[in-house]
mmCIF file with all atom_site columns, C-alpha atoms in Angstrom:
data_model
loop_
_atom_site.group_PDB
_atom_site.id
_atom_site.type_symbol
_atom_site.label_atom_id
_atom_site.label_alt_id
_atom_site.label_comp_id
_atom_site.label_asym_id
_atom_site.label_entity_id
_atom_site.label_seq_id
_atom_site.pdbx_PDB_ins_code
_atom_site.Cartn_x
_atom_site.Cartn_y
_atom_site.Cartn_z
_atom_site.occupancy
_atom_site.B_iso_or_equiv
_atom_site.pdbx_formal_charge
_atom_site.auth_seq_id
_atom_site.auth_comp_id
_atom_site.auth_asym_id
_atom_site.auth_atom_id
_atom_site.pdbx_PDB_model_num
ATOM 1   C CA . UNK W 1 1   ? 0.000   0.000  0.000   1.00 0.00 ? 1   UNK W CA 1
ATOM 2   C CA . UNK W 1 2   ? 1.492   3.289  -1.141  1.00 0.00 ? 2   UNK W CA 1
ATOM 3   C CA . UNK W 1 3   ? 1.034   6.304  1.111   1.00 0.00 ? 3   UNK W CA 1
ATOM 4   C CA . UNK W 1 4   ? 2.559   9.773  1.110   1.00 0.00 ? 4   UNK W CA 1
ATOM 5   C CA . UNK W 1 5   ? 2.331   12.579 3.631   1.00 0.00 ? 5   UNK W CA 1
ATOM 6   C CA . UNK W 1 6   ? 3.476   16.166 3.417   1.00 0.00 ? 6   UNK W CA 1
ATOM 7   C CA . UNK W 1 7   ? 4.856   18.071 6.396   1.00 0.00 ? 7   UNK W CA 1
ATOM 8   C CA . UNK W 1 8   ? 6.201   21.544 6.983   1.00 0.00 ? 8   UNK W CA 1
ATOM 9   C CA . UNK W 1 9   ? 5.227   24.988 8.242   1.00 0.00 ? 9   UNK W CA 1
ATOM 10  C CA . UNK W 1 10  ? 1.670   26.197 7.831   1.00 0.00 ? 10  UNK W CA 1
ATOM 11  C CA . UNK W 1 11  ? 2.717   29.854 7.889   1.00 0.00 ? 11  UNK W CA 1
ATOM 12  C CA . UNK W 1 12  ? 5.750   31.543 6.383   1.00 0.00 ? 12  UNK W CA 1
ATOM 13  C CA . UNK W 1 13  ? 6.647   35.199 6.050   1.00 0.00 ? 13  UNK W CA 1
ATOM 14  C CA . UNK W 1 14  ? 7.291   36.905 2.719   1.00 0.00 ? 14  UNK W CA 1
ATOM 15  C CA . UNK W 1 15  ? 10.902  36.510 1.493   1.00 0.00 ? 15  UNK W CA 1
ATOM 16  C CA . UNK W 1 16  ? 11.423  33.440 3.702   1.00 0.00 ? 16  UNK W CA 1
ATOM 17  C CA . UNK W 1 17  ? 12.359  30.001 2.382   1.00 0.00 ? 17  UNK W CA 1
ATOM 18  C CA . UNK W 1 18  ? 9.790   27.208 2.545   1.00 0.00 ? 18  UNK W CA 1
ATOM 19  C CA . UNK W 1 19  ? 10.941  23.664 3.253   1.00 0.00 ? 19  UNK W CA 1
ATOM 20  C CA . UNK W 1 20  ? 8.447   20.829 2.774   1.00 0.00 ? 20  UNK W CA 1
ATOM 21  C CA . UNK W 1 21  ? 9.049   17.149 3.419   1.00 0.00 ? 21  UNK W CA 1
ATOM 22  C CA . UNK W 1 22  ? 7.223   14.266 1.766   1.00 0.00 ? 22  UNK W CA 1
ATOM 23  C CA . UNK W 1 23  ? 7.464   11.050 3.761   1.00 0.00 ? 23  UNK W CA 1
ATOM 24  C CA . UNK W 1 24  ? 6.289   7.970  1.923   1.00 0.00 ? 24  UNK W CA 1
ATOM 25  C CA . UNK W 1 25  ? 5.869   4.244  2.334   1.00 0.00 ? 25  UNK W CA 1
ATOM 26  C CA . UNK W 1 26  ? 5.001   1.290  0.126   1.00 0.00 ? 26  UNK W CA 1
ATOM 27  C CA . UNK W 1 27  ? 7.652   1.956  -2.511  1.00 0.00 ? 27  UNK W CA 1
ATOM 28  C CA . UNK W 1 28  ? 11.326  2.768  -2.841  1.00 0.00 ? 28  UNK W CA 1
ATOM 29  C CA . UNK W 1 29  ? 12.808  5.727  -4.660  1.00 0.00 ? 29  UNK W CA 1
ATOM 30  C CA . UNK W 1 30  ? 15.690  3.527  -5.676  1.00 0.00 ? 30  UNK W CA 1
ATOM 31  C CA . UNK W 1 31  ? 13.414  1.418  -7.872  1.00 0.00 ? 31  UNK W CA 1
ATOM 32  C CA . UNK W 1 32  ? 13.759  2.052  -11.598 1.00 0.00 ? 32  UNK W CA 1
ATOM 33  C CA . UNK W 1 33  ? 10.889  4.051  -13.069 1.00 0.00 ? 33  UNK W CA 1
ATOM 34  C CA . UNK W 1 34  ? 9.779   5.637  -9.830  1.00 0.00 ? 34  UNK W CA 1
ATOM 35  C CA . UNK W 1 35  ? 9.578   9.328  -9.077  1.00 0.00 ? 35  UNK W CA 1
ATOM 36  C CA . UNK W 1 36  ? 8.055   11.719 -6.557  1.00 0.00 ? 36  UNK W CA 1
ATOM 37  C CA . UNK W 1 37  ? 6.564   14.995 -7.642  1.00 0.00 ? 37  UNK W CA 1
ATOM 38  C CA . UNK W 1 38  ? 5.284   18.161 -6.007  1.00 0.00 ? 38  UNK W CA 1
ATOM 39  C CA . UNK W 1 39  ? 2.109   19.887 -7.160  1.00 0.00 ? 39  UNK W CA 1
ATOM 40  C CA . UNK W 1 40  ? 0.416   22.895 -5.592  1.00 0.00 ? 40  UNK W CA 1
ATOM 41  C CA . UNK W 1 41  ? -3.066  24.406 -5.663  1.00 0.00 ? 41  UNK W CA 1
ATOM 42  C CA . UNK W 1 42  ? -3.854  27.974 -4.561  1.00 0.00 ? 42  UNK W CA 1
ATOM 43  C CA . UNK W 1 43  ? -7.236  28.268 -2.829  1.00 0.00 ? 43  UNK W CA 1
ATOM 44  C CA . UNK W 1 44  ? -10.006 27.948 -5.415  1.00 0.00 ? 44  UNK W CA 1
ATOM 45  C CA . UNK W 1 45  ? -7.551  27.621 -8.276  1.00 0.00 ? 45  UNK W CA 1
ATOM 46  C CA . UNK W 1 46  ? -6.050  24.953 -10.518 1.00 0.00 ? 46  UNK W CA 1
ATOM 47  C CA . UNK W 1 47  ? -3.301  22.440 -9.916  1.00 0.00 ? 47  UNK W CA 1
ATOM 48  C CA . UNK W 1 48  ? 0.233   23.493 -10.836 1.00 0.00 ? 48  UNK W CA 1
ATOM 49  C CA . UNK W 1 49  ? 3.131   21.066 -11.293 1.00 0.00 ? 49  UNK W CA 1
ATOM 50  C CA . UNK W 1 50  ? 6.286   22.212 -9.481  1.00 0.00 ? 50  UNK W CA 1
ATOM 51  C CA . UNK W 1 51  ? 9.032   19.600 -9.482  1.00 0.00 ? 51  UNK W CA 1
ATOM 52  C CA . UNK W 1 52  ? 9.934   15.936 -9.897  1.00 0.00 ? 52  UNK W CA 1
ATOM 53  C CA . UNK W 1 53  ? 12.781  13.747 -8.704  1.00 0.00 ? 53  UNK W CA 1
ATOM 54  C CA . UNK W 1 54  ? 13.446  10.322 -10.177 1.00 0.00 ? 54  UNK W CA 1
ATOM 55  C CA . UNK W 1 55  ? 14.991  7.106  -8.905  1.00 0.00 ? 55  UNK W CA 1
ATOM 56  C CA . UNK W 1 56  ? 18.245  7.958  -10.687 1.00 0.00 ? 56  UNK W CA 1
ATOM 57  C CA . UNK W 1 57  ? 18.360  11.430 -9.037  1.00 0.00 ? 57  UNK W CA 1
ATOM 58  C CA . UNK W 1 58  ? 17.309  13.162 -12.251 1.00 0.00 ? 58  UNK W CA 1
ATOM 59  C CA . UNK W 1 59  ? 15.481  16.352 -11.271 1.00 0.00 ? 59  UNK W CA 1
ATOM 60  C CA . UNK W 1 60  ? 12.937  18.396 -13.208 1.00 0.00 ? 60  UNK W CA 1
ATOM 61  C CA . UNK W 1 61  ? 11.472  21.790 -12.387 1.00 0.00 ? 61  UNK W CA 1
ATOM 62  C CA . UNK W 1 62  ? 8.679   24.006 -13.607 1.00 0.00 ? 62  UNK W CA 1
ATOM 63  C CA . UNK W 1 63  ? 10.370  26.523 -15.937 1.00 0.00 ? 63  UNK W CA 1
ATOM 64  C CA . UNK W 1 64  ? 8.526   29.440 -14.325 1.00 0.00 ? 64  UNK W CA 1
ATOM 65  C CA . UNK W 1 65  ? 9.725   28.533 -10.802 1.00 0.00 ? 65  UNK W CA 1
ATOM 66  C CA . UNK W 1 66  ? 13.017  26.812 -11.543 1.00 0.00 ? 66  UNK W CA 1
ATOM 67  C CA . UNK W 1 67  ? 15.182  29.545 -10.020 1.00 0.00 ? 67  UNK W CA 1
ATOM 68  C CA . UNK W 1 68  ? 13.380  29.229 -6.674  1.00 0.00 ? 68  UNK W CA 1
ATOM 69  C CA . UNK W 1 69  ? 13.018  25.456 -6.326  1.00 0.00 ? 69  UNK W CA 1
ATOM 70  C CA . UNK W 1 70  ? 15.261  22.660 -5.129  1.00 0.00 ? 70  UNK W CA 1
ATOM 71  C CA . UNK W 1 71  ? 14.165  19.034 -4.802  1.00 0.00 ? 71  UNK W CA 1
ATOM 72  C CA . UNK W 1 72  ? 16.213  16.362 -3.055  1.00 0.00 ? 72  UNK W CA 1
ATOM 73  C CA . UNK W 1 73  ? 15.692  12.816 -1.869  1.00 0.00 ? 73  UNK W CA 1
ATOM 74  C CA . UNK W 1 74  ? 16.840  10.699 1.053   1.00 0.00 ? 74  UNK W CA 1
ATOM 75  C CA . UNK W 1 75  ? 16.250  7.144  -0.071  1.00 0.00 ? 75  UNK W CA 1
ATOM 76  C CA . UNK W 1 76  ? 17.184  5.653  3.297   1.00 0.00 ? 76  UNK W CA 1
ATOM 77  C CA . UNK W 1 77  ? 14.549  7.748  5.056   1.00 0.00 ? 77  UNK W CA 1
ATOM 78  C CA . UNK W 1 78  ? 11.913  7.448  2.299   1.00 0.00 ? 78  UNK W CA 1
ATOM 79  C CA . UNK W 1 79  ? 11.695  11.203 2.098   1.00 0.00 ? 79  UNK W CA 1
ATOM 80  C CA . UNK W 1 80  ? 11.699  13.891 -0.573  1.00 0.00 ? 80  UNK W CA 1
ATOM 81  C CA . UNK W 1 81  ? 12.308  17.513 0.344   1.00 0.00 ? 81  UNK W CA 1
ATOM 82  C CA . UNK W 1 82  ? 11.220  20.567 -1.639  1.00 0.00 ? 82  UNK W CA 1
ATOM 83  C CA . UNK W 1 83  ? 12.580  24.008 -0.885  1.00 0.00 ? 83  UNK W CA 1
ATOM 84  C CA . UNK W 1 84  ? 11.163  27.196 -2.344  1.00 0.00 ? 84  UNK W CA 1
ATOM 85  C CA . UNK W 1 85  ? 12.979  30.465 -1.791  1.00 0.00 ? 85  UNK W CA 1
ATOM 86  C CA . UNK W 1 86  ? 11.721  34.036 -1.607  1.00 0.00 ? 86  UNK W CA 1
ATOM 87  C CA . UNK W 1 87  ? 8.146   33.150 -0.694  1.00 0.00 ? 87  UNK W CA 1
ATOM 88  C CA . UNK W 1 88  ? 5.390   35.590 -1.648  1.00 0.00 ? 88  UNK W CA 1
ATOM 89  C CA . UNK W 1 89  ? 1.692   35.766 -0.722  1.00 0.00 ? 89  UNK W CA 1
ATOM 90  C CA . UNK W 1 90  ? 0.844   34.439 -4.204  1.00 0.00 ? 90  UNK W CA 1
ATOM 91  C CA . UNK W 1 91  ? 2.583   31.203 -3.178  1.00 0.00 ? 91  UNK W CA 1
ATOM 92  C CA . UNK W 1 92  ? -0.180  30.551 -0.649  1.00 0.00 ? 92  UNK W CA 1
ATOM 93  C CA . UNK W 1 93  ? -1.482  27.131 -1.628  1.00 0.00 ? 93  UNK W CA 1
ATOM 94  C CA . UNK W 1 94  ? -2.029  23.530 -0.692  1.00 0.00 ? 94  UNK W CA 1
ATOM 95  C CA . UNK W 1 95  ? 1.123   21.653 -1.566  1.00 0.00 ? 95  UNK W CA 1
ATOM 96  C CA . UNK W 1 96  ? 0.833   17.986 -2.556  1.00 0.00 ? 96  UNK W CA 1
ATOM 97  C CA . UNK W 1 97  ? 3.458   15.337 -3.107  1.00 0.00 ? 97  UNK W CA 1
ATOM 98  C CA . UNK W 1 98  ? 2.638   12.397 -5.342  1.00 0.00 ? 98  UNK W CA 1
ATOM 99  C CA . UNK W 1 99  ? 4.097   9.090  -6.514  1.00 0.00 ? 99  UNK W CA 1
ATOM 100 C CA . UNK W 1 100 ? 5.042   9.291  -10.178 1.00 0.00 ? 100 UNK W CA 1
ATOM 101 C CA . UNK W 1 101 ? 5.249   6.480  -12.694 1.00 0.00 ? 101 UNK W CA 1
ATOM 102 C CA . UNK W 1 102 ? 7.892   7.392  -15.264 1.00 0.00 ? 102 UNK W CA 1
ATOM 103 C CA . UNK W 1 103 ? 6.608   5.084  -17.982 1.00 0.00 ? 103 UNK W CA 1
ATOM 104 C CA . UNK W 1 104 ? 2.940   6.027  -17.583 1.00 0.00 ? 104 UNK W CA 1
ATOM 105 C CA . UNK W 1 105 ? 3.617   9.707  -17.032 1.00 0.00 ? 105 UNK W CA 1
ATOM 106 C CA . UNK W 1 106 ? 1.054   9.936  -14.270 1.00 0.00 ? 106 UNK W CA 1
ATOM 107 C CA . UNK W 1 107 ? 0.749   10.786 -10.592 1.00 0.00 ? 107 UNK W CA 1
ATOM 108 C CA . UNK W 1 108 ? -1.033  7.741  -9.263  1.00 0.00 ? 108 UNK W CA 1
ATOM 109 C CA . UNK W 1 109 ? -0.865  8.208  -5.505  1.00 0.00 ? 109 UNK W CA 1
ATOM 110 C CA . UNK W 1 110 ? -1.190  11.532 -3.703  1.00 0.00 ? 110 UNK W CA 1
ATOM 111 C CA . UNK W 1 111 ? -0.613  12.796 -0.207  1.00 0.00 ? 111 UNK W CA 1
ATOM 112 C CA . UNK W 1 112 ? -3.376  14.615 1.642   1.00 0.00 ? 112 UNK W CA 1
ATOM 113 C CA . UNK W 1 113 ? -1.739  17.968 0.997   1.00 0.00 ? 113 UNK W CA 1
ATOM 114 C CA . UNK W 1 114 ? -0.568  20.689 3.359   1.00 0.00 ? 114 UNK W CA 1
ATOM 115 C CA . UNK W 1 115 ? -1.815  24.282 3.292   1.00 0.00 ? 115 UNK W CA 1
ATOM 116 C CA . UNK W 1 116 ? 0.946   26.862 3.384   1.00 0.00 ? 116 UNK W CA 1
ATOM 117 C CA . UNK W 1 117 ? -0.009  30.487 3.972   1.00 0.00 ? 117 UNK W CA 1
ATOM 118 C CA . UNK W 1 118 ? 2.420   33.279 3.161   1.00 0.00 ? 118 UNK W CA 1
ATOM 119 C CA . UNK W 1 119 ? 1.729   36.342 5.268   1.00 0.00 ? 119 UNK W CA 1
ATOM 120 C CA . UNK W 1 120 ? 3.570   38.825 7.416   1.00 0.00 ? 120 UNK W CA 1
ATOM 121 C CA . UNK N 2 1   ? 4.621   26.870 -20.433 1.00 0.00 ? 1   UNK N CA 1
ATOM 122 C CA . UNK N 2 2   ? 0.918   27.736 -20.371 1.00 0.00 ? 2   UNK N CA 1
ATOM 123 C CA . UNK N 2 3   ? -1.697  25.604 -18.690 1.00 0.00 ? 3   UNK N CA 1
ATOM 124 C CA . UNK N 2 4   ? -3.776  23.306 -20.852 1.00 0.00 ? 4   UNK N CA 1
ATOM 125 C CA . UNK N 2 5   ? -7.189  24.791 -21.632 1.00 0.00 ? 5   UNK N CA 1
ATOM 126 C CA . UNK N 2 6   ? -10.325 23.195 -20.221 1.00 0.00 ? 6   UNK N CA 1
ATOM 127 C CA . UNK N 2 7   ? -13.909 24.502 -20.078 1.00 0.00 ? 7   UNK N CA 1
ATOM 128 C CA . UNK N 2 8   ? -14.628 26.079 -16.718 1.00 0.00 ? 8   UNK N CA 1
ATOM 129 C CA . UNK N 2 9   ? -17.780 24.049 -16.216 1.00 0.00 ? 9   UNK N CA 1
ATOM 130 C CA . UNK N 2 10  ? -19.761 21.192 -17.705 1.00 0.00 ? 10  UNK N CA 1
ATOM 131 C CA . UNK N 2 11  ? -23.106 19.918 -16.480 1.00 0.00 ? 11  UNK N CA 1
ATOM 132 C CA . UNK N 2 12  ? -25.438 17.044 -17.174 1.00 0.00 ? 12  UNK N CA 1
ATOM 133 C CA . UNK N 2 13  ? -28.388 15.143 -15.786 1.00 0.00 ? 13  UNK N CA 1
ATOM 134 C CA . UNK N 2 14  ? -28.046 11.764 -14.099 1.00 0.00 ? 14  UNK N CA 1
ATOM 135 C CA . UNK N 2 15  ? -27.608 9.027  -16.671 1.00 0.00 ? 15  UNK N CA 1
ATOM 136 C CA . UNK N 2 16  ? -26.378 11.353 -19.382 1.00 0.00 ? 16  UNK N CA 1
ATOM 137 C CA . UNK N 2 17  ? -22.897 11.468 -20.895 1.00 0.00 ? 17  UNK N CA 1
ATOM 138 C CA . UNK N 2 18  ? -20.625 14.476 -20.770 1.00 0.00 ? 18  UNK N CA 1
ATOM 139 C CA . UNK N 2 19  ? -17.262 15.204 -22.358 1.00 0.00 ? 19  UNK N CA 1
ATOM 140 C CA . UNK N 2 20  ? -14.532 17.469 -21.020 1.00 0.00 ? 20  UNK N CA 1
ATOM 141 C CA . UNK N 2 21  ? -11.961 18.784 -23.467 1.00 0.00 ? 21  UNK N CA 1
ATOM 142 C CA . UNK N 2 22  ? -8.320  19.548 -22.740 1.00 0.00 ? 22  UNK N CA 1
ATOM 143 C CA . UNK N 2 23  ? -6.578  21.607 -25.400 1.00 0.00 ? 23  UNK N CA 1
ATOM 144 C CA . UNK N 2 24  ? -2.827  21.916 -25.521 1.00 0.00 ? 24  UNK N CA 1
ATOM 145 C CA . UNK N 2 25  ? -0.254  22.388 -28.238 1.00 0.00 ? 25  UNK N CA 1
ATOM 146 C CA . UNK N 2 26  ? 1.974   20.357 -30.496 1.00 0.00 ? 26  UNK N CA 1
ATOM 147 C CA . UNK N 2 27  ? 4.600   20.568 -27.737 1.00 0.00 ? 27  UNK N CA 1
ATOM 148 C CA . UNK N 2 28  ? 2.569   18.702 -25.155 1.00 0.00 ? 28  UNK N CA 1
ATOM 149 C CA . UNK N 2 29  ? -0.759  16.942 -25.832 1.00 0.00 ? 29  UNK N CA 1
ATOM 150 C CA . UNK N 2 30  ? -0.093  16.713 -29.547 1.00 0.00 ? 30  UNK N CA 1
ATOM 151 C CA . UNK N 2 31  ? 3.336   15.128 -29.167 1.00 0.00 ? 31  UNK N CA 1
ATOM 152 C CA . UNK N 2 32  ? 2.940   12.598 -26.373 1.00 0.00 ? 32  UNK N CA 1
ATOM 153 C CA . UNK N 2 33  ? 0.442   9.926  -25.358 1.00 0.00 ? 33  UNK N CA 1
ATOM 154 C CA . UNK N 2 34  ? 1.112   10.783 -21.731 1.00 0.00 ? 34  UNK N CA 1
ATOM 155 C CA . UNK N 2 35  ? -2.141  12.521 -20.885 1.00 0.00 ? 35  UNK N CA 1
ATOM 156 C CA . UNK N 2 36  ? -3.740  11.791 -17.532 1.00 0.00 ? 36  UNK N CA 1
ATOM 157 C CA . UNK N 2 37  ? -6.969  12.905 -15.884 1.00 0.00 ? 37  UNK N CA 1
ATOM 158 C CA . UNK N 2 38  ? -7.673  13.566 -12.203 1.00 0.00 ? 38  UNK N CA 1
ATOM 159 C CA . UNK N 2 39  ? -10.885 13.869 -10.213 1.00 0.00 ? 39  UNK N CA 1
ATOM 160 C CA . UNK N 2 40  ? -10.904 16.131 -7.159  1.00 0.00 ? 40  UNK N CA 1
ATOM 161 C CA . UNK N 2 41  ? -13.727 16.402 -4.670  1.00 0.00 ? 41  UNK N CA 1
ATOM 162 C CA . UNK N 2 42  ? -13.839 19.500 -2.414  1.00 0.00 ? 42  UNK N CA 1
ATOM 163 C CA . UNK N 2 43  ? -11.178 19.423 0.257   1.00 0.00 ? 43  UNK N CA 1
ATOM 164 C CA . UNK N 2 44  ? -9.689  16.189 -1.061  1.00 0.00 ? 44  UNK N CA 1
ATOM 165 C CA . UNK N 2 45  ? -6.529  15.236 -2.910  1.00 0.00 ? 45  UNK N CA 1
ATOM 166 C CA . UNK N 2 46  ? -6.788  14.546 -6.644  1.00 0.00 ? 46  UNK N CA 1
ATOM 167 C CA . UNK N 2 47  ? -7.427  10.970 -7.772  1.00 0.00 ? 47  UNK N CA 1
ATOM 168 C CA . UNK N 2 48  ? -6.026  9.456  -10.960 1.00 0.00 ? 48  UNK N CA 1
ATOM 169 C CA . UNK N 2 49  ? -8.866  8.452  -13.313 1.00 0.00 ? 49  UNK N CA 1
ATOM 170 C CA . UNK N 2 50  ? -7.161  7.998  -16.697 1.00 0.00 ? 50  UNK N CA 1
ATOM 171 C CA . UNK N 2 51  ? -3.526  7.606  -17.743 1.00 0.00 ? 51  UNK N CA 1
ATOM 172 C CA . UNK N 2 52  ? -1.769  7.309  -21.085 1.00 0.00 ? 52  UNK N CA 1
ATOM 173 C CA . UNK N 2 53  ? -4.733  9.017  -22.784 1.00 0.00 ? 53  UNK N CA 1
ATOM 174 C CA . UNK N 2 54  ? -7.240  6.173  -22.396 1.00 0.00 ? 54  UNK N CA 1
ATOM 175 C CA . UNK N 2 55  ? -6.169  3.634  -19.771 1.00 0.00 ? 55  UNK N CA 1
ATOM 176 C CA . UNK N 2 56  ? -8.072  3.209  -16.518 1.00 0.00 ? 56  UNK N CA 1
ATOM 177 C CA . UNK N 2 57  ? -6.323  2.350  -13.244 1.00 0.00 ? 57  UNK N CA 1
ATOM 178 C CA . UNK N 2 58  ? -7.652  -0.610 -11.344 1.00 0.00 ? 58  UNK N CA 1
ATOM 179 C CA . UNK N 2 59  ? -10.787 0.332  -9.426  1.00 0.00 ? 59  UNK N CA 1
ATOM 180 C CA . UNK N 2 60  ? -11.866 3.216  -11.642 1.00 0.00 ? 60  UNK N CA 1
ATOM 181 C CA . UNK N 2 61  ? -15.330 2.804  -13.128 1.00 0.00 ? 61  UNK N CA 1
ATOM 182 C CA . UNK N 2 62  ? -15.549 1.960  -16.824 1.00 0.00 ? 62  UNK N CA 1
ATOM 183 C CA . UNK N 2 63  ? -17.971 4.889  -17.113 1.00 0.00 ? 63  UNK N CA 1
ATOM 184 C CA . UNK N 2 64  ? -14.819 7.000  -17.433 1.00 0.00 ? 64  UNK N CA 1
ATOM 185 C CA . UNK N 2 65  ? -13.024 6.949  -20.767 1.00 0.00 ? 65  UNK N CA 1
ATOM 186 C CA . UNK N 2 66  ? -10.359 9.035  -22.439 1.00 0.00 ? 66  UNK N CA 1
ATOM 187 C CA . UNK N 2 67  ? -9.295  9.851  -25.977 1.00 0.00 ? 67  UNK N CA 1
ATOM 188 C CA . UNK N 2 68  ? -7.103  12.228 -27.942 1.00 0.00 ? 68  UNK N CA 1
ATOM 189 C CA . UNK N 2 69  ? -7.183  13.875 -31.323 1.00 0.00 ? 69  UNK N CA 1
ATOM 190 C CA . UNK N 2 70  ? -4.377  16.164 -32.378 1.00 0.00 ? 70  UNK N CA 1
ATOM 191 C CA . UNK N 2 71  ? -3.689  18.697 -29.650 1.00 0.00 ? 71  UNK N CA 1
ATOM 192 C CA . UNK N 2 72  ? -6.916  17.989 -27.751 1.00 0.00 ? 72  UNK N CA 1
ATOM 193 C CA . UNK N 2 73  ? -7.564  15.260 -25.222 1.00 0.00 ? 73  UNK N CA 1
ATOM 194 C CA . UNK N 2 74  ? -11.023 14.415 -23.905 1.00 0.00 ? 74  UNK N CA 1
ATOM 195 C CA . UNK N 2 75  ? -12.547 12.753 -20.871 1.00 0.00 ? 75  UNK N CA 1
ATOM 196 C CA . UNK N 2 76  ? -16.014 11.274 -21.230 1.00 0.00 ? 76  UNK N CA 1
ATOM 197 C CA . UNK N 2 77  ? -18.182 10.321 -18.290 1.00 0.00 ? 77  UNK N CA 1
ATOM 198 C CA . UNK N 2 78  ? -21.111 8.126  -19.275 1.00 0.00 ? 78  UNK N CA 1
ATOM 199 C CA . UNK N 2 79  ? -24.111 7.289  -17.112 1.00 0.00 ? 79  UNK N CA 1
ATOM 200 C CA . UNK N 2 80  ? -23.487 10.402 -15.029 1.00 0.00 ? 80  UNK N CA 1
ATOM 201 C CA . UNK N 2 81  ? -23.984 9.902  -11.303 1.00 0.00 ? 81  UNK N CA 1
ATOM 202 C CA . UNK N 2 82  ? -24.258 12.310 -8.382  1.00 0.00 ? 82  UNK N CA 1
ATOM 203 C CA . UNK N 2 83  ? -20.887 11.124 -7.065  1.00 0.00 ? 83  UNK N CA 1
ATOM 204 C CA . UNK N 2 84  ? -19.213 12.293 -10.284 1.00 0.00 ? 84  UNK N CA 1
ATOM 205 C CA . UNK N 2 85  ? -19.800 15.914 -9.279  1.00 0.00 ? 85  UNK N CA 1
ATOM 206 C CA . UNK N 2 86  ? -16.257 17.201 -8.761  1.00 0.00 ? 86  UNK N CA 1
ATOM 207 C CA . UNK N 2 87  ? -13.434 19.142 -10.376 1.00 0.00 ? 87  UNK N CA 1
ATOM 208 C CA . UNK N 2 88  ? -11.497 17.421 -13.151 1.00 0.00 ? 88  UNK N CA 1
ATOM 209 C CA . UNK N 2 89  ? -7.975  18.202 -14.328 1.00 0.00 ? 89  UNK N CA 1
ATOM 210 C CA . UNK N 2 90  ? -5.991  16.962 -17.291 1.00 0.00 ? 90  UNK N CA 1
ATOM 211 C CA . UNK N 2 91  ? -2.219  16.731 -17.274 1.00 0.00 ? 91  UNK N CA 1
ATOM 212 C CA . UNK N 2 92  ? 0.252   16.175 -20.089 1.00 0.00 ? 92  UNK N CA 1
ATOM 213 C CA . UNK N 2 93  ? 3.947   15.491 -20.451 1.00 0.00 ? 93  UNK N CA 1
ATOM 214 C CA . UNK N 2 94  ? 5.505   18.416 -22.294 1.00 0.00 ? 94  UNK N CA 1
ATOM 215 C CA . UNK N 2 95  ? 9.035   17.311 -23.039 1.00 0.00 ? 95  UNK N CA 1
ATOM 216 C CA . UNK N 2 96  ? 12.222  17.103 -21.047 1.00 0.00 ? 96  UNK N CA 1
ATOM 217 C CA . UNK N 2 97  ? 12.641  20.832 -20.409 1.00 0.00 ? 97  UNK N CA 1
ATOM 218 C CA . UNK N 2 98  ? 9.085   21.540 -19.257 1.00 0.00 ? 98  UNK N CA 1
ATOM 219 C CA . UNK N 2 99  ? 8.130   18.073 -18.058 1.00 0.00 ? 99  UNK N CA 1
ATOM 220 C CA . UNK N 2 100 ? 4.479   18.364 -16.970 1.00 0.00 ? 100 UNK N CA 1
ATOM 221 C CA . UNK N 2 101 ? 1.629   20.809 -17.326 1.00 0.00 ? 101 UNK N CA 1
ATOM 222 C CA . UNK N 2 102 ? -1.859  20.655 -15.815 1.00 0.00 ? 102 UNK N CA 1
ATOM 223 C CA . UNK N 2 103 ? -5.102  21.918 -17.244 1.00 0.00 ? 103 UNK N CA 1
ATOM 224 C CA . UNK N 2 104 ? -7.151  24.853 -16.000 1.00 0.00 ? 104 UNK N CA 1
ATOM 225 C CA . UNK N 2 105 ? -9.713  22.532 -14.452 1.00 0.00 ? 105 UNK N CA 1
ATOM 226 C CA . UNK N 2 106 ? -13.404 21.808 -15.115 1.00 0.00 ? 106 UNK N CA 1
ATOM 227 C CA . UNK N 2 107 ? -16.190 21.781 -12.568 1.00 0.00 ? 107 UNK N CA 1
ATOM 228 C CA . UNK N 2 108 ? -18.691 19.039 -13.328 1.00 0.00 ? 108 UNK N CA 1
ATOM 229 C CA . UNK N 2 109 ? -22.204 19.590 -12.006 1.00 0.00 ? 109 UNK N CA 1
ATOM 230 C CA . UNK N 2 110 ? -24.841 16.863 -11.912 1.00 0.00 ? 110 UNK N CA 1
ATOM 231 C CA . UNK N 2 111 ? -28.203 18.559 -12.339 1.00 0.00 ? 111 UNK N CA 1
#
């Protein structure tokens, strides 16, 4: 059974750096074809893909946010960490992590999401 | 990379069929058969409904089907039920530099 759970601060101040952790179980990020992605959703708005990290440590970022994002993995801890610098109120959103199947190109298992509010 | 374009809302009566379109470009939907669809109920995480344009994950009702023509992908829900009322998002692979792009989302209302 695959499960994922996001954790991190619920409130950050403008200009601060956000660090989110995705802790998962039921799969290994050292298995070929596996990835973990981050997707966010501002309140009442659409989903937006942010970043992906693959089993082979290949990393992909949204072109519009690439300069602000870093994604890393700790295979031994079954965790993926996303950092986003220079947070702004427009970054207020629910942030999801999801299991990604490289061959199918889909996000087949999702965490419950964590709401991050950016406000002074 | 712009979001894929979906109609803001689609509605239908119970038992009817509805189709949601997802229009991209030749750089994403038109170039790859890696289109997926997600259902999201209020306050819940998205759920994968269709992958690789037309394949259904185990456990997803066969009332959900997907297709693609050119730069436009479509999700059809047949035999509409009250539980299908939700937001639906498409997603496409867009090449190695962009990777993935989601659609603008469609709210499905069961009348």
